[in-house]
Short mmCIF file of C-alpha atoms in Angstrom, two decimals:
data_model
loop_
_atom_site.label_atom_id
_atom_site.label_comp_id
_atom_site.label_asym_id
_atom_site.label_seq_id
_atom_site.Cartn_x
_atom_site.Cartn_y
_atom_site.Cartn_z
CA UNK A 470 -3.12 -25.15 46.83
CA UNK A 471 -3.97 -22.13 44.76
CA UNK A 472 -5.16 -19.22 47.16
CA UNK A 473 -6.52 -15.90 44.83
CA UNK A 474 -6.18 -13.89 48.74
CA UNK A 475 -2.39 -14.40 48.70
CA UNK A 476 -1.76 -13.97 44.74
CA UNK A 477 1.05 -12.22 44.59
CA UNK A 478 1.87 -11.72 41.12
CA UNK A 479 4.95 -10.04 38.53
CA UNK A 480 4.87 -8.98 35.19
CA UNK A 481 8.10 -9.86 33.11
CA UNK A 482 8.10 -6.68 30.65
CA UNK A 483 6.28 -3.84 30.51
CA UNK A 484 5.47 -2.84 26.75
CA UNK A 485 2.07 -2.43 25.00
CA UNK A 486 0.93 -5.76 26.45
CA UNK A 487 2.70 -5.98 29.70
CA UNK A 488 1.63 -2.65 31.01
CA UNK A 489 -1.77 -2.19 30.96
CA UNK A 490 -2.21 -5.56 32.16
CA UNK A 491 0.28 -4.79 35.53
CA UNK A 492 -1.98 -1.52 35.65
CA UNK A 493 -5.04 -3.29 36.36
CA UNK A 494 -3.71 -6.27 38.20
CA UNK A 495 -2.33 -3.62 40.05
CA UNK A 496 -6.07 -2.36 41.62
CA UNK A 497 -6.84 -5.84 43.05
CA UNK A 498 -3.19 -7.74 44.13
CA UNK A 499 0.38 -6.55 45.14
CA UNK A 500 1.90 -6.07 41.51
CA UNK A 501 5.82 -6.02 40.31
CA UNK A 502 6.13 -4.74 36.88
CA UNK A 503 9.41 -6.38 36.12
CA UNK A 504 11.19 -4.76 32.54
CA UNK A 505 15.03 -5.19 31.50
CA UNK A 506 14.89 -1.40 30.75
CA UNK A 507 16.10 0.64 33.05
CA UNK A 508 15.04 3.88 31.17
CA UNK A 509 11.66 2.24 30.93
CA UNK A 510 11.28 1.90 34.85
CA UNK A 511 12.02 5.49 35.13
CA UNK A 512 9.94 6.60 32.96
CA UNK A 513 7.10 4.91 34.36
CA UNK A 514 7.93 5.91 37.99
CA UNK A 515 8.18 9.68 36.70
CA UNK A 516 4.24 8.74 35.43
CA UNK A 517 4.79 9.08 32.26
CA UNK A 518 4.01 6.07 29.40
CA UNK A 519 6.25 6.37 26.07
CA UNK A 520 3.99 3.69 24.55
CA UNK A 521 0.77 6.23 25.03
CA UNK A 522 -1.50 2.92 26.06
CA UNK A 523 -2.01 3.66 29.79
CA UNK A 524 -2.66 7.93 30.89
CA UNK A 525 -0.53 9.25 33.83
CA UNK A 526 -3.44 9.23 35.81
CA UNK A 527 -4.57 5.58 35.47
CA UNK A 528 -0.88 4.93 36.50
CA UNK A 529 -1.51 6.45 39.88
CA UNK A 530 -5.03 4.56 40.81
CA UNK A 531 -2.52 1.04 40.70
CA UNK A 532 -1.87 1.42 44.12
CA UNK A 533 -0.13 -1.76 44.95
CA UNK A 534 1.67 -1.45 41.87
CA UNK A 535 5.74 -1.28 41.95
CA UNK A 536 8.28 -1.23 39.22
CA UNK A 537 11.64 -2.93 39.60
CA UNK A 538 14.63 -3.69 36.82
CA UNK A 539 16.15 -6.21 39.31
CA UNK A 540 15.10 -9.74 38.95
CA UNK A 541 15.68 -10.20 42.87
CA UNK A 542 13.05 -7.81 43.45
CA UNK A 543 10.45 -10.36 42.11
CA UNK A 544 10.98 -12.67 44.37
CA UNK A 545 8.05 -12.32 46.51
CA UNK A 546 5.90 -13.12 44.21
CA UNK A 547 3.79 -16.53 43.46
CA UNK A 548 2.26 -15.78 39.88
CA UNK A 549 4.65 -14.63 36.92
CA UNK A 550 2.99 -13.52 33.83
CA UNK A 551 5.13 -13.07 30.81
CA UNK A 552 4.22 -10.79 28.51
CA UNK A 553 7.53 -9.95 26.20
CA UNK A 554 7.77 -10.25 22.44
CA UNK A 555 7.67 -12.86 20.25
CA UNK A 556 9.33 -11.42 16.90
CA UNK A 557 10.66 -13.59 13.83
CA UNK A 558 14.41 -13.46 12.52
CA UNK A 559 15.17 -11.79 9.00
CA UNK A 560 14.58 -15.53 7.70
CA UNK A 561 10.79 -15.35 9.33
CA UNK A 562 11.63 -17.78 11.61
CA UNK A 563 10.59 -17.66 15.15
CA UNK A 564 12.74 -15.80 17.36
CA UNK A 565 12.10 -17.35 20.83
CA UNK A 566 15.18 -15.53 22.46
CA UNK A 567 13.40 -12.62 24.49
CA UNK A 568 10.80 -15.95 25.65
CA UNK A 569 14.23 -18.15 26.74
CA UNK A 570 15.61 -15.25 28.42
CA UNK A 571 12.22 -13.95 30.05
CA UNK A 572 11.36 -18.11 31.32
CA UNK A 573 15.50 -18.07 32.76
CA UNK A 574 14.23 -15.28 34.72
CA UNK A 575 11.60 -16.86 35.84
CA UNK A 576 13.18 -20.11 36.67
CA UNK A 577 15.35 -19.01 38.72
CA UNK A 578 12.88 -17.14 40.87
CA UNK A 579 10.51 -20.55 40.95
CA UNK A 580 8.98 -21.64 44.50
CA UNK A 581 6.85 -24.76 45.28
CA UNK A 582 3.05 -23.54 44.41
CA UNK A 583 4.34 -21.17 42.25
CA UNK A 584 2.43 -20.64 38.54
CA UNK A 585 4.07 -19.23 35.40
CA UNK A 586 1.68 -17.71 33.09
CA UNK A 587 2.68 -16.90 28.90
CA UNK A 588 0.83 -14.50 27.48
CA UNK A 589 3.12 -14.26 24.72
CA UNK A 590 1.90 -15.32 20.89
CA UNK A 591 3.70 -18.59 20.06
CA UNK A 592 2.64 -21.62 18.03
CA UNK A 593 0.32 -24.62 19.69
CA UNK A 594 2.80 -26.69 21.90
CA UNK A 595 5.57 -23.85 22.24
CA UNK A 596 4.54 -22.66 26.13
CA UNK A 597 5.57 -26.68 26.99
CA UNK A 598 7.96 -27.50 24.40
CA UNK A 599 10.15 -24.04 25.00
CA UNK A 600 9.42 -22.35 28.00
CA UNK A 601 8.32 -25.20 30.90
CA UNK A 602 11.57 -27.16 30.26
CA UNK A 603 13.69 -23.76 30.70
CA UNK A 604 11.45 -23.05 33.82
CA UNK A 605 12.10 -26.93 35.17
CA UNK A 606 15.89 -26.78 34.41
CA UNK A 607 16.59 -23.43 36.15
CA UNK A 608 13.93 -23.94 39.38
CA UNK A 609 15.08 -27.94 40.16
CA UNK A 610 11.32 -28.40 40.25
CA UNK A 611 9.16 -30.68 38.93
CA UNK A 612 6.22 -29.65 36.36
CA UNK A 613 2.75 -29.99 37.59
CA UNK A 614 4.01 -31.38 40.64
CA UNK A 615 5.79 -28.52 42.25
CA UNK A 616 4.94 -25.60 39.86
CA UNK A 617 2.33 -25.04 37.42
CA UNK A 618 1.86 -22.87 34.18
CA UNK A 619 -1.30 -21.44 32.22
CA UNK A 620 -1.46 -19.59 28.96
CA UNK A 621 -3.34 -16.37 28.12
CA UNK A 622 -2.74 -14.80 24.96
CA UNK A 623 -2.67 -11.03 24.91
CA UNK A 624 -5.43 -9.58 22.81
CA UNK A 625 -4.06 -5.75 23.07
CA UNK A 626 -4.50 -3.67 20.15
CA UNK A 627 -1.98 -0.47 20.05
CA UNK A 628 -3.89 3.31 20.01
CA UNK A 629 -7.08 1.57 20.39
CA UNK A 630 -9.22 3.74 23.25
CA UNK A 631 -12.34 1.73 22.82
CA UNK A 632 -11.21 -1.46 23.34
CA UNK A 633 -8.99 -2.03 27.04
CA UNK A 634 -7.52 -5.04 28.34
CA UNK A 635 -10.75 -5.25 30.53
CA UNK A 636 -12.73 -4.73 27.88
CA UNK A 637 -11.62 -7.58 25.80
CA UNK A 638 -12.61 -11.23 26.75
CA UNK A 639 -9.94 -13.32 27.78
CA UNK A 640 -8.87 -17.22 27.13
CA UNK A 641 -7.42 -18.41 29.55
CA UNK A 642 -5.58 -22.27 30.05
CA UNK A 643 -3.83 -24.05 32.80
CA UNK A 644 -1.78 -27.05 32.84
CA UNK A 645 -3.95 -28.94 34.92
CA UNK A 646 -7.68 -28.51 35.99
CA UNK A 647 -7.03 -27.14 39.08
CA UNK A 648 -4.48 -24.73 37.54
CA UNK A 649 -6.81 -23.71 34.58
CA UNK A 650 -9.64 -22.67 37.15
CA UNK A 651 -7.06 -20.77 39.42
CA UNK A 652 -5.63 -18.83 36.03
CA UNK A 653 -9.63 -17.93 34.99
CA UNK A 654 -10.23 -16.72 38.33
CA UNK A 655 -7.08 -14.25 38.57
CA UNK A 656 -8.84 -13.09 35.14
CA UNK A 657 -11.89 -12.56 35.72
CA UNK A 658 -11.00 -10.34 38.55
CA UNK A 659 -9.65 -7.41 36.23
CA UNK A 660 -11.36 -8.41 33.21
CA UNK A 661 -15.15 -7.01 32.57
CA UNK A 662 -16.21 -8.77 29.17
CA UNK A 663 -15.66 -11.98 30.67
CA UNK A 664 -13.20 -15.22 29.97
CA UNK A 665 -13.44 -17.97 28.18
CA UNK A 666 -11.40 -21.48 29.59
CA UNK A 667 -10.04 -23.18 26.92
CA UNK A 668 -9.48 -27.13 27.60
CA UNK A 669 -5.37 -26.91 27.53
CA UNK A 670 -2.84 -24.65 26.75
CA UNK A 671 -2.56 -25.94 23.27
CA UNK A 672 -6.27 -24.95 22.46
CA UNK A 673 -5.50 -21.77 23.95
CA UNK A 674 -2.09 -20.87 21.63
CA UNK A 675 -3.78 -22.19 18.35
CA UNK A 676 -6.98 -19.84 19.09
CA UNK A 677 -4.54 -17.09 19.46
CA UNK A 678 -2.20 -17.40 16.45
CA UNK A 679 -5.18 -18.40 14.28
CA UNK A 680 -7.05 -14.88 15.03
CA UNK A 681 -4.24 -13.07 13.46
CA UNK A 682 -3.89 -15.76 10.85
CA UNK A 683 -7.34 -15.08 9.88
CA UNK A 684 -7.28 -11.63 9.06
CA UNK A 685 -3.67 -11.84 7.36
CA UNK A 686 -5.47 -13.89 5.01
CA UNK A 687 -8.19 -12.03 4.42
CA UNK A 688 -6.54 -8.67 3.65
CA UNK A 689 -4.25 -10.79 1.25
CA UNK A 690 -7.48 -11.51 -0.64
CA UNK A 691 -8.01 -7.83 -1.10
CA UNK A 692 -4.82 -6.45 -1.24
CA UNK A 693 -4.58 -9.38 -4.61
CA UNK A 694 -8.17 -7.84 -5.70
CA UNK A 695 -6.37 -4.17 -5.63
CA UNK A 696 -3.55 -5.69 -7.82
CA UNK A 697 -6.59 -7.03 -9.80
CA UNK A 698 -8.74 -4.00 -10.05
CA UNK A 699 -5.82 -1.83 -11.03
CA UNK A 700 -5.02 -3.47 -14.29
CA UNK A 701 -8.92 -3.41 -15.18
CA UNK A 702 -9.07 0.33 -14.59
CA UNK A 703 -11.33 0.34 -11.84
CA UNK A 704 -11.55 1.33 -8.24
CA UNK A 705 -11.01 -0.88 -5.48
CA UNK A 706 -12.88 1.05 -2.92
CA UNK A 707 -15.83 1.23 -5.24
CA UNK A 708 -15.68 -2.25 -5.39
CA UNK A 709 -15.26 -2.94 -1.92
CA UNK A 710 -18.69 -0.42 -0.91
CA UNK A 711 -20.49 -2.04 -3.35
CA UNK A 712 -19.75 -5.60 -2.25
CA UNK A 713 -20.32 -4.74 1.47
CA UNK A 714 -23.89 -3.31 0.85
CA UNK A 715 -24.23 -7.51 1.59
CA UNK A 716 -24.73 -7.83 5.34
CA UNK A 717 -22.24 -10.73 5.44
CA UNK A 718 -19.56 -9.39 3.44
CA UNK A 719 -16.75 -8.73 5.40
CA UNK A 720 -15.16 -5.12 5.43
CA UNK A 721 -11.72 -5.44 4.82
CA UNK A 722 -9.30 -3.09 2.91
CA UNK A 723 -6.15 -3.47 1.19
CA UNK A 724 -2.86 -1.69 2.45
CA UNK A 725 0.70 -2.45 4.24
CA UNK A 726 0.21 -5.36 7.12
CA UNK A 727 2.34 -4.71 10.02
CA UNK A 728 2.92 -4.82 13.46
CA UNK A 729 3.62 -6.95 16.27
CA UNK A 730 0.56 -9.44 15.31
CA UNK A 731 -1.01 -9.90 11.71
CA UNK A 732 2.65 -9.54 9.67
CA UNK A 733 4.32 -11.98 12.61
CA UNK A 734 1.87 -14.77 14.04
CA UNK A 735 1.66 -16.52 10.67
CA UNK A 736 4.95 -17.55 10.60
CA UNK A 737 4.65 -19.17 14.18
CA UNK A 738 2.08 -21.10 12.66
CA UNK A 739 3.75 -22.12 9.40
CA UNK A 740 6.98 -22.83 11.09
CA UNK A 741 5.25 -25.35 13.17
CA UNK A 742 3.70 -26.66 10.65
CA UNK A 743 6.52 -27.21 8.36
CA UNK A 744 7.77 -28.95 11.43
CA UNK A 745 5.74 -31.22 11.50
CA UNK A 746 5.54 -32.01 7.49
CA UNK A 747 2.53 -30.01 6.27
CA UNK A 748 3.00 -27.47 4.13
CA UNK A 749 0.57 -24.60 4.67
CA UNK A 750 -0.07 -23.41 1.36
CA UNK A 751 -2.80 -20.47 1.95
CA UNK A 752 -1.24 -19.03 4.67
CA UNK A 753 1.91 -18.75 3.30
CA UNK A 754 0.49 -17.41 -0.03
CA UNK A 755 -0.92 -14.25 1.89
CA UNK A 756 2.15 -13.68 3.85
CA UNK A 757 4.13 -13.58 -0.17
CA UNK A 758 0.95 -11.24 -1.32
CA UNK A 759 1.18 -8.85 2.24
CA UNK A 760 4.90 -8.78 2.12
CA UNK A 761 4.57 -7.30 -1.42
CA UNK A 762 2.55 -4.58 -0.55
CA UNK A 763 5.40 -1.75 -0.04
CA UNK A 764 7.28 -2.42 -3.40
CA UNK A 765 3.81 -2.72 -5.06
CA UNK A 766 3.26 0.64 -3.92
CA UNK A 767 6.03 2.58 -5.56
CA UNK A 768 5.33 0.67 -8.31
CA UNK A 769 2.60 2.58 -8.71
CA UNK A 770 3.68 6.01 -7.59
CA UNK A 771 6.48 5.50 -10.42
CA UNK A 772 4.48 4.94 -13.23
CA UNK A 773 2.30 8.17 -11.87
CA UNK A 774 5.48 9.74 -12.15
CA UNK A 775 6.75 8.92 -15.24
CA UNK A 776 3.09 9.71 -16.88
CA UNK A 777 3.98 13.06 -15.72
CA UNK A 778 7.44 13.16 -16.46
CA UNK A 779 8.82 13.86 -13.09
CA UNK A 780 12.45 11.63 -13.09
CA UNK A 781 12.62 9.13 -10.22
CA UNK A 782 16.55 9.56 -9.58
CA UNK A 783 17.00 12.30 -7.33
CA UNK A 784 13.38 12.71 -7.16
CA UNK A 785 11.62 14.21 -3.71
CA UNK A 786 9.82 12.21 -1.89
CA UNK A 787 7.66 12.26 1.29
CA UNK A 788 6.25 9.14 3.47
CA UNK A 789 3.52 10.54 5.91
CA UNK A 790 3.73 8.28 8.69
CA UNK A 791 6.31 5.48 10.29
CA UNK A 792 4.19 3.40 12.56
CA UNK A 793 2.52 0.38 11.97
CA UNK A 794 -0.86 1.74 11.98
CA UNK A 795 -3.00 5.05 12.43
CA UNK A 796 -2.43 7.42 15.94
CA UNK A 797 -0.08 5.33 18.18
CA UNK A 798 3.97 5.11 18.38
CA UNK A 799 4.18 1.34 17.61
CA UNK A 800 7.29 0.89 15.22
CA UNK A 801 6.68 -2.55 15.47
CA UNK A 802 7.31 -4.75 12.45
CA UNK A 803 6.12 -1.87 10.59
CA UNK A 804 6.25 -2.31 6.84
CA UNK A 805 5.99 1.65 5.52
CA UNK A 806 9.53 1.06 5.62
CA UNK A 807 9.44 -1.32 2.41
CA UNK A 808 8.58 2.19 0.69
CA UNK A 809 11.39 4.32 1.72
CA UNK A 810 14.08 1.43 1.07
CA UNK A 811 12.30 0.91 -2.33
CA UNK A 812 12.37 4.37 -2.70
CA UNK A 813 15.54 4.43 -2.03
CA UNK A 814 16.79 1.86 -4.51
CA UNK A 815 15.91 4.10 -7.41
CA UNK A 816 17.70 6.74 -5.66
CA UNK A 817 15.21 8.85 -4.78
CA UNK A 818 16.02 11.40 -1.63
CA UNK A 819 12.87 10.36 0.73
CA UNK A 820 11.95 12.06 3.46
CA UNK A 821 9.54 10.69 6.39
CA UNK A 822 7.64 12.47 8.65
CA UNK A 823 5.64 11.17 11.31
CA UNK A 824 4.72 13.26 14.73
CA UNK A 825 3.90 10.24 16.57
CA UNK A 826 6.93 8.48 16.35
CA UNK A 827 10.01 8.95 18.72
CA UNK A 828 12.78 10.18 16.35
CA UNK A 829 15.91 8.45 18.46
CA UNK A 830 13.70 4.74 18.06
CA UNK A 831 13.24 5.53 14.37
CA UNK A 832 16.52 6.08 13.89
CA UNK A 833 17.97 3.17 16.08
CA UNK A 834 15.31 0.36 14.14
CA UNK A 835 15.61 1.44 10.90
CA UNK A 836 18.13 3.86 10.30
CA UNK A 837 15.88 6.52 9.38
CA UNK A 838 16.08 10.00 10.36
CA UNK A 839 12.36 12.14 10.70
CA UNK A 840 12.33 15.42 9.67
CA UNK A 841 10.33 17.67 11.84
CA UNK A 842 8.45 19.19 9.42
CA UNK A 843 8.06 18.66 5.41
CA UNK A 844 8.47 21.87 4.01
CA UNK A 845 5.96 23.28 1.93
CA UNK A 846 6.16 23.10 -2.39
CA UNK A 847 9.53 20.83 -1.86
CA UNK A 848 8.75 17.11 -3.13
CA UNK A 849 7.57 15.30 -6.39
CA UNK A 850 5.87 12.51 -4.74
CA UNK A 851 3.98 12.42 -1.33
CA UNK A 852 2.77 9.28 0.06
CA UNK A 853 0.39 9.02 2.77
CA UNK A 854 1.24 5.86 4.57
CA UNK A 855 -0.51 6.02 7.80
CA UNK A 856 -3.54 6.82 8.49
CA UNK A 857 -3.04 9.49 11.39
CA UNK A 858 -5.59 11.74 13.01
CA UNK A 859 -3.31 15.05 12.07
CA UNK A 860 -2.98 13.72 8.64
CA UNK A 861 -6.46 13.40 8.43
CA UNK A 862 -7.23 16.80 9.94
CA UNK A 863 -4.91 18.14 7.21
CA UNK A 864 -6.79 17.33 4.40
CA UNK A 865 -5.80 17.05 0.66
CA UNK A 866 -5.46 20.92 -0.19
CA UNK A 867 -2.76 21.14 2.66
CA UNK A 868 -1.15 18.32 1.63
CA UNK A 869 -0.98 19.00 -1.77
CA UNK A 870 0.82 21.84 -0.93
CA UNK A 871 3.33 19.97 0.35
CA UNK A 872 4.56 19.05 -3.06
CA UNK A 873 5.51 20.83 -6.37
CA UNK A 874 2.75 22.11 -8.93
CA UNK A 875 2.97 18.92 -10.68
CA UNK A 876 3.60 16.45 -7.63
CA UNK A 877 1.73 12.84 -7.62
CA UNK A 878 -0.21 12.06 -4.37
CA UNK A 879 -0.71 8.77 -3.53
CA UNK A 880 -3.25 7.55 -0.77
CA UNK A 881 -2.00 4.16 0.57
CA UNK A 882 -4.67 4.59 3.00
CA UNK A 883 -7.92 5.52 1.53
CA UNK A 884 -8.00 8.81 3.89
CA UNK A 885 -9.09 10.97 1.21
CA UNK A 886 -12.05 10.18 -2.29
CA UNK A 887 -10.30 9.12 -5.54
CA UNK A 888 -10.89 12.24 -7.00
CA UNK A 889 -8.82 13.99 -4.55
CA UNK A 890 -5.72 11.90 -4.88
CA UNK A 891 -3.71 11.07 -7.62
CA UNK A 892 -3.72 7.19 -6.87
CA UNK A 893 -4.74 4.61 -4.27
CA UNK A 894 -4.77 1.30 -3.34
#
C-alpha cells in the first residue's frame, strides 16, 4: 500500500519548523510547501527567508520544491505533514485552533492511501483525540482503513547553525505497523543522524513534550538557586562553575524561558494531566518560578537604582534584545517582554532595541515600537536581555556608554564577568 517511489508529499505551514523540513524533503520527492500567508509565499519565491533558518541558496538546490497559498494546489499529494503552531491561550491552556484549522485542510484534501503526519508538539493522545476525528469527519474516510496518520515531533531549534533538521535524530510513529515503517522510511531519507521508531503515536508525543518539560524544570531549579544566592550575597555563576567542575553536573543557567518550546510544552502536559485527575505538582511549580523571572528582574534593577538614587518614575530605560533567545528573529512566546511591561508599571519610559527583530512584528505582537538605535549617555538603566552576537561584540565599555555617568547595568544574561556589570542573575 505505501510506495516511498510515488510519495508525494505537502507541508501545511512554512515557519521555523515547516520550512527547513519542505527544503530537504524537497531534494528527494515532489514537495508543496503549503502556508496561509500569502506574503510568506512571496517571500520565499523571491528566495528570501524572514525566519533566517534556511540561506537563499539552500532554497534553490530544492528542486522539486513548490510553494502554493491555495489549498487546491495540494491536492496531488499523498503525504501531508503538519507542522503549524501549537501556542497556549492567555489562561495557558492549549490553543489547538491553528491544529483544527491546519487537519480541516487536510481533510478535505484526504484520498484512499493517503497518510497525515503531525509534527506539531501536543500532549500524549492529542494527534487521535483532536486531529484524526477532524481528518475522518471532513475526508468521509475511515481511520486506518482508508487513511493513515504518524507523528513526528519537530526537534528544530531557532538560530542554531550546528544543529539542522538532518542533523537531529528523528522519532518517528505510525498508526499502524505498516504505517510506522512507511513514516521511518520517508525519514530516514532526509535525515543523517538517524531515527528512532517509537511503538505508537502516544510514545512518540509524550517523548516530545517531556524533552522540553525536562529542561523547564531544570532551569527553574536554578533560576530558584539565583533567587537563593542573591539574598546570601553571593554569585550564582560562581556557584554554578564551581558545581560543574563535577563531570555529571548538569550546566544549566538561570534567565527568562521563552519561546515556542520550553515556556509552552509544559502546559500541554499539565493540561492533560489535570484532565485526567493528577495534579502535576513539579512541573507546574517551575512554570510559577520561570514565569517570575521578568518581574524578578526589575526587582533587582530597582533596588540598584534606588541604592544609587536614580528615581524609577520617568526613569530611562533600555532592554537590549526582543527575541526569545540569542542571534535569531523568533518573537515567539518571548518573555523579555515581562521587563518592559514591568517597567512600565512604575512608569518608567523604556526603550528596546534589538537589530534582529522585524520592527512591524514587534509592534503588531506586543505593541512595542524598536528604536533604531539607543543613543549614547541617554538612560539610567540598561538591561541586556538577549544574548546577541552584536551585543556581545559590543562589550561593556560601549555599553556603558549607553547610559548616564551613574547608570545601573544589569546582565540578565551572563554575557559579561560580575565585575563588569552592575548586577546579574
Amino acid at each position: 500500500m505505501f510506495d516511498l517511489a510515488k510519495t508525494r508529499i505537502g507541508i501545511i505551514g512554512l515557519g521555523y519548523v515547516g520550512l527547513p523540513l519542505a527544503v530537504e524533503l524537497g531534494k528527494h520527492f515532489p514537495t508543496v510547501g503549503f502556508d496561509i500567508n500569502e506574503t510568506r509565499i512571496r517571500e520565499l519565491l523571491a528566495g528570501t527567508d524572514s525566519t533566517l533558518e534556511v540561506e537563499p541558496e539552500e532554497l534553490k538546490q530544492s528542486k522539486q520544491l513548490r510553494y502554493a497559498s491555495r489549498a487546491e494546489d495540494l491536492q496531488e499529494c499523498n503525504v501531508y505533514i503538519v507542522t503549524v503552531p501549537t501556542p497556549v491561550d492567555d489562561y495557558k491552556r492549549p490553543d489547538f485552533a491553528p491544529l483544527i484549522g491546519a487537519s480541516t485542510t487536510v481533510g478535505r484534501l484526504l484520498k484512499p492511501g493517503d497518510v497525515a503526519i503531525y509534527e506539531s508538539t501536543v500532549y500524549p493522545g492529542a494527534t487521535e483525540e483532536v486531529c484524526i476525528p477532524i481528518l475522518a469527519r471532513e475526508s468521509g474516510l475511515r481511520f486506518n482503513q482508508d487513511f493513515f496518520a504518524g507523528y513526528s515531533p519537530e526537534r528544530i531549534n531557532p538560530g542554531d547553525k550546528a544543529h539542522r533538521v538532518t542533523t537531529i535524530r528523528k522519532v518517528t510513529s505510525g498508526s499502524t505497523p505498516e504505517a510506522a515503517d512507511y513514516v521511518d522510511a520517508l525519514y530516514r531519507r532526509i535525515i543523517t543522524a538517524g531515527t528512532h521508531k517509537a511503538s505508537s503515536i502516544r510514545v512518540a508525543e509524550a517523548a516530545k513534550v517531556i524533552e522540553n518539560t525536562q529542561r523547564d524544570v531544570n532551569i527553574a531549579l536554578v533560576n530558584e538557586l539565583a533567587l537563593l544566592f542573591e539574598r546570601l550575597g553571593i554569585d550564582t555563576e560562581e556557584v554554578l562553575l564551581a558545581a560543574g567542575s563535577k563531570w555529571n553536573f548538569l550546566p544549566f543557567r538561570p534567565g527568562l524561558v521563552g519561546g515556542h518550546c520550553i515556556g509552552v510544552d509544559p502546559y500541554y502536559l499539565t493540561h492533560k494531566a489535570q484532565e485526567i485527575g493528577y495534579h502535576p505538582e513539579m512541573i507546574l511549580a517551575g512554570r510559577r518560578i520561570n514565569d517570575g523571572m521578568g518581574p524578578y528582574v526589575v526587582q533587582r534593577v530597582v533596588k540598584l537604582m534606588n541604592q544609587r538614587r536614580i528615581p524609577v518614575m520617568d526613569a530611562k530605560v533600555l532592554v537590549m534584545g526582543l527575541t526569545f533567545k540569542e542571534n535569531c528573529p523568533d518573537l515567539r512566546n518571548t518573555r523579555v517582554v515581562d521587563i518592559v511591561k514591568e517597567f512600565r508599571d512604575y512608569n518608567a519610559r523604556v526603550d528596546v532595541y534589538d537589530p534582529w527583530v522585524d520592527a512591524r512584528e514587534a509592534r503588531h505582537e506586543y505593541d512595542i515600537d524598536l528604536i533604531q538605535e539607543p543613543e549614547a549617555g541617554h538612560y539610567d538603566a540598561v538591561i541586556l536581555a538577549v544574548a546577541h552576537q552584536q551585543f556581545q561584540e559590543m562589550g561593556t565599555e560601549r555599553i556603558r556608554a549607553l547610559g548616564k555617568p551613574n547608570s545601573v547595568l544589569f546582565d540578565v544574561k551572563y554575557v559579561f564577568p560580575s565585575d563588569a556589570v552592575d548586577g546579574r542573575l
